[in-house]
Coordinates of C-alpha atoms and ligand atoms in Angstrom, one line a residue:
M1 CA 99.9 61.8 161.1
N2 CA 101.7 64.2 158.8
Y3 CA 102.2 64.9 155.1
E4 CA 105.3 62.9 154.3
H5 CA 105.0 63.1 150.5
I6 CA 104.5 65.6 147.8
L7 CA 102.9 64.4 144.6
I8 CA 104.2 66.2 141.5
R9 CA 102.2 66.5 138.2
Y10 CA 103.8 67.4 134.9
A11 CA 101.1 67.5 132.3
E12 CA 102.9 68.8 129.3
L13 CA 105.6 66.3 129.6
S14 CA 103.4 63.3 129.1
L15 CA 102.7 64.5 125.6
K16 CA 106.3 64.1 124.6
G17 CA 106.3 60.5 123.5
K18 CA 109.8 59.0 123.2
N19 CA 111.4 62.0 124.8
R20 CA 109.5 61.4 127.9
K21 CA 112.1 59.5 129.8
K22 CA 114.7 62.2 129.2
F23 CA 112.2 64.9 130.3
E24 CA 111.3 63.0 133.5
S25 CA 114.8 62.4 134.5
K26 CA 115.8 66.0 133.9
L27 CA 112.8 67.1 135.9
E28 CA 113.7 64.8 138.8
Q29 CA 117.3 66.1 138.7
N30 CA 116.2 69.7 138.7
I31 CA 113.8 69.1 141.6
K32 CA 116.7 67.5 143.5
Q33 CA 118.8 70.4 142.8
A34 CA 116.2 72.9 143.9
L35 CA 115.7 71.0 147.1
I36 CA 119.4 70.6 147.8
T37 CA 119.1 72.5 151.1
F38 CA 116.8 69.8 152.5
P39 CA 119.2 66.9 153.0
N40 CA 116.6 64.3 154.0
V41 CA 114.4 64.8 151.0
K42 CA 114.2 62.0 148.4
T43 CA 112.5 61.8 145.1
N44 CA 111.1 58.9 143.2
R45 CA 109.0 58.2 140.1
S46 CA 106.4 55.7 139.2
F47 CA 104.1 55.6 136.1
G48 CA 104.0 59.3 135.1
R49 CA 104.0 60.6 138.6
M50 CA 106.8 61.9 140.7
F51 CA 107.0 62.0 144.5
V52 CA 109.1 64.0 146.9
E53 CA 109.5 62.1 150.1
L54 CA 109.9 64.6 153.0
H55 CA 111.4 62.3 155.7
G56 CA 110.7 65.0 158.3
E57 CA 111.6 68.1 156.2
D58 CA 109.1 70.9 156.4
E59 CA 106.3 70.5 153.9
K60 CA 105.7 74.3 153.5
A61 CA 109.3 75.2 153.0
V62 CA 109.8 72.5 150.4
S63 CA 106.6 73.6 148.6
E64 CA 108.0 77.1 148.3
K65 CA 111.0 75.8 146.5
L66 CA 109.0 73.5 144.3
K67 CA 107.0 76.5 143.0
G68 CA 110.1 77.7 141.1
V69 CA 110.9 74.5 139.2
F70 CA 109.9 74.6 135.5
G71 CA 108.2 71.5 134.3
V72 CA 106.1 71.2 137.4
Y73 CA 102.4 71.9 136.6
S74 CA 101.0 71.4 140.0
F75 CA 101.7 69.5 143.2
S76 CA 99.9 68.2 146.2
P77 CA 101.0 67.3 149.7
A78 CA 100.0 63.6 149.9
L79 CA 99.6 60.9 152.5
K80 CA 101.0 57.6 151.5
L81 CA 98.9 54.8 153.1
S82 CA 99.2 51.1 153.0
L83 CA 96.4 49.4 151.2
T84 CA 93.7 48.7 153.8
E85 CA 90.3 50.2 154.0
T86 CA 90.8 51.4 157.6
N87 CA 94.1 53.1 156.8
I88 CA 92.6 54.9 153.8
V89 CA 89.6 56.2 155.6
D90 CA 91.6 57.3 158.6
G91 CA 94.1 59.1 156.3
A92 CA 91.3 60.8 154.4
L93 CA 89.7 62.1 157.6
W94 CA 93.1 63.4 158.9
A95 CA 93.7 65.2 155.5
M96 CA 90.2 66.7 155.6
K97 CA 90.7 68.0 159.1
D98 CA 94.0 69.5 158.1
A99 CA 92.4 71.2 155.1
L100 CA 89.4 72.5 157.0
P101 CA 90.7 73.2 160.6
S102 CA 87.3 74.9 161.5
G103 CA 85.6 71.6 160.7
S104 CA 83.0 73.1 158.5
G105 CA 82.9 73.5 154.7
S106 CA 82.0 71.7 151.5
F107 CA 83.9 68.8 149.9
K108 CA 83.8 66.2 147.2
V109 CA 85.6 62.8 147.1
T110 CA 87.2 61.3 144.0
V111 CA 88.6 57.8 144.3
R112 CA 90.7 56.5 141.4
R113 CA 91.6 52.8 141.6
V114 CA 94.5 52.1 139.3
N115 CA 95.3 48.9 141.2
K116 CA 92.6 46.4 140.2
D117 CA 93.8 44.0 142.9
F118 CA 92.4 46.3 145.5
P119 CA 89.0 44.6 146.4
I120 CA 86.7 47.7 146.5
G121 CA 85.9 49.5 143.2
S122 CA 86.2 53.3 142.7
Q123 CA 82.5 54.0 143.0
D124 CA 82.0 52.0 146.2
M125 CA 85.2 53.3 147.7
N126 CA 83.9 56.9 147.0
K127 CA 80.9 56.1 149.2
V128 CA 83.0 54.4 151.9
V129 CA 85.4 57.3 152.2
G130 CA 82.8 60.1 151.9
G131 CA 80.5 58.4 154.4
Y132 CA 83.3 58.0 156.9
V133 CA 84.4 61.6 156.7
L134 CA 80.8 62.8 157.0
R135 CA 80.2 60.7 160.1
N136 CA 83.3 62.2 161.7
M137 CA 83.0 65.8 160.7
Q138 CA 79.5 67.0 161.6
D139 CA 79.6 70.4 159.8
L140 CA 80.6 69.1 156.4
T141 CA 78.5 69.2 153.3
V142 CA 79.0 67.5 150.0
D143 CA 79.2 69.7 146.9
V144 CA 80.2 68.0 143.7
H145 CA 80.3 71.1 141.6
Q146 CA 82.2 73.7 143.6
P147 CA 83.6 72.1 146.7
E148 CA 86.0 74.0 148.9
V149 CA 88.1 70.9 149.2
E150 CA 88.5 68.1 146.7
L151 CA 89.6 65.0 148.5
K152 CA 91.4 62.7 146.1
V153 CA 92.3 59.1 146.8
E154 CA 94.4 57.3 144.3
I155 CA 94.8 53.6 144.9
R156 CA 98.0 52.4 143.2
Q157 CA 100.0 49.3 143.2
E158 CA 102.4 50.2 146.0
A159 CA 100.1 52.3 148.2
A160 CA 97.1 54.6 148.3
Y161 CA 97.7 58.4 148.1
V162 CA 95.4 60.9 149.7
T163 CA 95.5 64.6 148.8
C164 CA 93.3 67.6 149.6
K165 CA 94.8 70.5 147.8
S166 CA 96.6 71.3 144.6
V167 CA 99.3 74.0 144.4
R168 CA 100.0 75.6 141.0
G169 CA 103.6 75.1 139.8
A170 CA 105.7 77.3 137.5
G171 CA 104.7 75.3 134.4
G172 CA 106.9 75.2 131.3
L173 CA 109.5 72.6 130.6
P174 CA 112.4 71.3 132.7
V175 CA 115.5 73.4 132.2
G176 CA 118.0 71.4 130.2
T177 CA 115.5 69.7 127.9
S178 CA 115.5 72.3 125.1
G179 CA 119.2 72.9 124.4
K180 CA 121.3 75.9 125.2
V181 CA 121.0 79.6 124.3
M182 CA 123.2 82.6 124.8
L183 CA 121.3 85.4 126.7
M184 CA 122.3 89.0 126.0
L185 CA 122.2 90.3 129.5
S186 CA 122.3 94.0 130.1
G187 CA 121.8 95.7 133.5
G188 CA 118.3 96.7 132.4
I189 CA 114.9 95.5 133.3
D190 CA 114.1 93.6 130.2
S191 CA 116.8 91.1 129.5
P192 CA 116.6 89.3 132.8
V193 CA 112.9 88.7 132.2
A194 CA 113.7 87.4 128.7
G195 CA 116.2 85.0 130.3
Y196 CA 113.6 83.8 132.8
L197 CA 111.0 83.2 130.1
A198 CA 113.5 81.3 128.0
L199 CA 114.4 79.1 130.9
K200 CA 110.7 78.5 131.3
R201 CA 110.7 76.7 127.9
G202 CA 113.4 74.4 129.0
V203 CA 116.7 75.9 127.7
T204 CA 119.8 76.3 129.7
I205 CA 121.5 79.6 129.4
E206 CA 124.9 81.2 129.4
A207 CA 124.9 85.0 129.6
I208 CA 127.0 87.5 127.7
H209 CA 127.4 91.1 128.9
F210 CA 129.2 94.0 127.1
H211 CA 131.2 96.1 129.5
S212 CA 133.0 99.4 128.6
P213 CA 135.4 100.4 131.3
P214 CA 136.1 103.0 132.4
Y215 CA 132.8 104.4 131.1
T216 CA 131.0 101.6 132.9
N217 CA 132.3 100.8 136.3
D218 CA 132.7 97.8 138.5
R219 CA 129.5 98.3 140.2
A220 CA 127.7 98.1 136.9
R221 CA 129.4 94.8 136.3
Q222 CA 128.6 93.6 139.8
K223 CA 125.0 94.5 139.2
V224 CA 124.8 92.2 136.1
E225 CA 126.4 89.5 138.1
D226 CA 123.8 89.9 140.9
I227 CA 121.0 89.7 138.3
A228 CA 122.5 86.6 136.8
K229 CA 122.6 85.1 140.3
V230 CA 118.9 85.6 140.6
L231 CA 118.4 83.7 137.4
T232 CA 120.3 80.7 138.7
Q233 CA 117.4 80.0 141.0
Y234 CA 115.3 79.2 138.0
G235 CA 118.0 77.8 135.7
G236 CA 120.7 76.3 137.8
D237 CA 124.4 77.2 137.3
I238 CA 125.0 80.0 134.8
K239 CA 128.2 81.1 133.1
L240 CA 128.4 84.9 132.6
H241 CA 130.8 86.0 129.9
I242 CA 132.0 89.6 130.2
V243 CA 133.1 91.1 127.0
P244 CA 135.4 94.2 126.9
F245 CA 133.6 96.6 124.6
T246 CA 135.4 99.9 125.0
D247 CA 137.6 99.6 122.0
I248 CA 134.8 98.7 119.6
Q249 CA 132.7 101.5 120.9
T250 CA 135.5 104.0 120.6
K251 CA 136.2 103.0 117.0
I252 CA 132.5 103.1 116.1
H253 CA 132.2 106.5 117.6
K254 CA 135.1 107.8 115.5
Q255 CA 134.2 106.2 112.2
I256 CA 130.4 105.9 112.0
P257 CA 128.0 108.8 111.4
D258 CA 126.0 109.6 114.5
N259 CA 122.7 108.4 113.3
Y260 CA 124.1 104.9 112.6
E261 CA 126.2 104.5 115.7
M262 CA 123.5 102.7 117.6
T263 CA 122.7 100.3 114.7
V264 CA 126.3 99.5 114.1
T265 CA 127.0 99.0 117.8
R266 CA 124.1 96.5 118.0
R267 CA 125.4 94.7 115.0
F268 CA 128.8 94.3 116.7
M269 CA 127.2 93.0 119.9
L270 CA 125.2 90.5 117.9
R271 CA 128.2 89.3 115.9
I272 CA 130.2 88.8 119.1
A273 CA 127.3 87.0 120.8
A274 CA 126.9 84.8 117.7
V275 CA 130.6 83.8 117.6
L276 CA 130.6 83.0 121.3
A277 CA 127.3 81.1 121.0
E278 CA 128.9 78.9 118.3
E279 CA 132.0 78.4 120.5
R280 CA 129.9 77.4 123.5
K281 CA 127.6 75.2 121.4
A282 CA 124.5 77.4 122.0
K283 CA 121.9 77.1 119.3
G284 CA 120.3 80.5 119.6
I285 CA 120.5 84.0 121.2
V286 CA 118.0 85.5 123.6
N287 CA 117.5 89.2 124.1
G288 CA 115.1 91.5 125.8
E289 CA 113.7 93.3 122.8
S290 CA 110.1 94.4 122.6
L291 CA 108.7 95.6 119.3
G292 CA 108.8 99.3 118.9
Q293 CA 109.9 100.0 122.5
V294 CA 112.9 102.2 121.4
A295 CA 114.6 103.2 118.2
S296 CA 116.8 100.0 118.1
Q297 CA 113.7 97.8 118.4
T298 CA 111.6 98.9 115.5
L299 CA 111.0 96.2 112.9
E300 CA 113.4 98.0 110.5
S301 CA 116.1 98.1 113.1
M302 CA 115.7 94.4 113.9
Y303 CA 115.8 93.6 110.2
T304 CA 119.1 95.5 109.8
I305 CA 120.7 94.4 113.0
N306 CA 119.7 90.8 112.6
E307 CA 121.5 90.6 109.2
V308 CA 124.8 89.7 110.9
T309 CA 123.8 86.2 112.1
N310 CA 121.8 83.2 111.0
L311 CA 121.3 82.0 114.5
P312 CA 117.7 82.1 115.7
I313 CA 117.1 85.1 117.9
L314 CA 114.5 84.4 120.6
R315 CA 112.7 87.5 121.8
P316 CA 110.4 86.4 124.6
L317 CA 109.3 90.0 125.3
I318 CA 108.5 90.9 121.7
T319 CA 104.8 91.5 122.3
M320 CA 105.0 92.8 125.8
D321 CA 104.4 96.3 127.1
K322 CA 106.9 97.8 129.5
L323 CA 104.5 97.5 132.4
E324 CA 104.0 93.8 131.8
V325 CA 107.7 93.3 131.8
I326 CA 108.1 95.3 135.0
D327 CA 105.5 93.1 136.7
Y328 CA 107.5 90.0 135.7
A329 CA 110.8 91.6 136.8
K330 CA 109.3 92.4 140.2
A331 CA 107.9 88.9 140.6
I332 CA 111.1 87.1 139.6
G333 CA 113.2 89.3 141.9
T334 CA 115.3 91.2 139.4
Y335 CA 113.6 94.6 139.3
D336 CA 115.2 96.2 142.4
L337 CA 118.6 95.3 141.0
S338 CA 117.8 96.5 137.5
I339 CA 116.8 99.9 138.5
L340 CA 120.1 100.6 140.3
P341 CA 121.4 103.7 138.5
Y342 CA 124.7 102.6 136.9
E343 CA 125.8 103.5 133.4
D344 CA 125.1 100.9 130.7
C345 CA 127.6 100.6 127.8
C346 CA 124.8 101.4 125.3
T347 CA 124.2 104.8 126.7
I348 CA 127.7 106.1 126.5
F349 CA 128.7 108.0 123.4
L350 CA 125.3 107.5 121.8
P351 CA 123.7 110.6 120.2
A352 CA 120.2 111.5 121.4
E353 CA 118.8 110.8 117.9
S354 CA 119.2 107.3 116.4
K355 CA 117.8 106.2 113.1
T356 CA 114.5 104.3 113.6
R357 CA 114.7 103.0 110.0
P358 CA 118.3 102.1 109.4
T359 CA 119.0 100.1 106.3
R360 CA 121.3 97.1 105.7
E361 CA 123.0 98.8 102.8
K362 CA 124.0 101.9 104.7
S363 CA 125.2 99.9 107.7
E364 CA 127.4 97.8 105.4
R365 CA 128.7 100.9 103.6
Y366 CA 129.7 102.6 106.9
E367 CA 131.1 99.4 108.4
H368 CA 133.4 99.0 105.4
W369 CA 135.8 101.3 107.2
L370 CA 136.2 98.9 110.2
A371 CA 138.2 95.7 110.5
I372 CA 135.2 93.8 111.6
D373 CA 136.6 90.3 112.0
D374 CA 139.6 91.5 114.0
M375 CA 137.5 93.7 116.3
V376 CA 135.2 90.8 117.0
Q377 CA 138.1 88.4 117.6
Q378 CA 139.8 90.8 120.0
A379 CA 136.6 91.2 122.0
I380 CA 136.2 87.4 122.1
D381 CA 139.8 87.0 123.2
G382 CA 139.3 89.5 126.0
I383 CA 136.3 87.7 127.6
T384 CA 136.4 86.9 131.2
T385 CA 133.9 84.3 132.5
V386 CA 132.3 84.1 135.9
D387 CA 130.7 80.8 137.1
L388 CA 127.5 81.5 139.0
K389 CA 126.1 78.7 141.1
L390 CA 122.6 77.9 142.0
G391 CA 121.4 79.2 145.4
E392 CA 123.6 82.2 145.8
A393 CA 120.7 84.6 145.7
S394 CA 117.7 84.9 148.1
Q395 CA 114.4 83.2 147.5
P396 CA 111.9 85.2 145.4
D397 CA 108.2 85.5 146.2
F398 CA 106.7 82.9 143.8
E399 CA 103.2 83.8 144.7
Q400 CA 103.5 87.0 142.7
L401 CA 104.3 85.1 139.5
F402 CA 100.9 83.9 138.8
Ligands
LIG501 P1 117.2 95.9 128.8 O1 116.3 96.4 129.9 O2 117.3 94.4 128.8 O3 118.6 96.6 128.9 P2 116.3 97.8 127.0 O4 114.8 98.0 126.8 O5 117.0 98.8 127.8 O6 116.6 96.3 127.5 P3 118.2 98.0 124.9 O7 119.1 98.7 125.9 O8 118.0 98.7 123.6 O9 116.8 97.7 125.5 O10 118.8 96.6 124.7 C1 118.0 95.6 123.9 C2 118.6 94.3 124.3 O11 120.0 94.2 123.9 C3 118.6 94.0 125.8 O12 117.4 93.5 126.2 C4 119.7 93.0 125.9 O13 119.3 91.7 125.5 C5 120.7 93.5 124.8 N1 121.7 94.3 125.4 C6 121.7 95.7 125.6 N2 122.8 96.1 126.2 C7 123.5 95.0 126.5 C8 124.8 94.8 127.2 N3 125.5 95.8 127.7 N4 125.2 93.6 127.3 C9 124.5 92.5 126.8 N5 123.4 92.7 126.2 C10 122.9 93.9 126.0
LIG502 MG1 119.1 98.6 128.1

């Protein structure tokens, strides 16, 4: 015998009423995508459950991939057994031996009979299965409160399923069920984590990166590409838009007083991101800001910078401390890339002191000297886009995520 199935649970989805069909088919599609390197794997759905059929593929390797799929709450390797009492008890015994190779430990049986045509009721079947396992594994004890192994038997229309363990999934919602957002992706630690957390809530992302050659070099650009590749493991294919930003930064540096340079730079970034978002039909912008982390992320700064767009700005890290963000970055596999020491466009030209309480009025007054729309349009016209495909980066260690 061998586990040939993985039973997938997606609790939050079942709350979604009429959207449920869409959510389920997206989830199934994303699971297929994540398991694309296992050619024999098939998926199927029935009554609020999804199954991955292994057809000989390695259960452990498939499980590792499943852990990264948003929308999966938990999953269990399962035996699929035809509906006879003998088959079910034999399967249950095999699964118990697999779960407790030493043969000793505590367990509890839960039988659920969904299929009322099956002749033995849940309660009786509980006793039948429990008794059989106990007779065949001498060192086992029953513990209904804190069992080491919870042996679950689900008797359904098409078959009975036996599971012994439940693996926690990534949670969240399937990517592609919440619309599209534009992620402002720097080479830093924060924005990739912000992208990951946005993906977790079901959005698809495109990424925008501001690049200022020759002050920022090709390696800095490559680094951002590599970071975006890591994100494809969670979000599927990602378009990365690289915006030439040198001209704008040079103009700002010439025209704007030192202490407003940073604020005005940010306002330009946001304007460009907003125009691109509208063009690409993204309904919001995600960034890696965390309240009070640096001068540009005070509430006053956000108020002043945010003025240039009406698009919702999602800030998944807004309440996080840097150390929490770093933990995430390590777990999702972006940290080592982010700390590579290449110049970011935000650090060139910028004076040591920036205003922590910039005002909208002053920003507007200073910007008056700049041909804002032309500058934005030129930047948009100069964009180059890289198409990043799922599976180009190595597998992260999902265990660390939880
Ligand atoms: P990060 O680690 O993401 O760079 P940070 O703490 O260094 O964040 P800032 O450099 O002030 O903070 O940037 C704040 C946010 O602005 C970033 O999280 C990112 O979303 C966006 N951003 C900054 N620089 C760029 C860039 N060159 N291209 C695209 N977005 C950027
Ligand atoms: Mg940064």
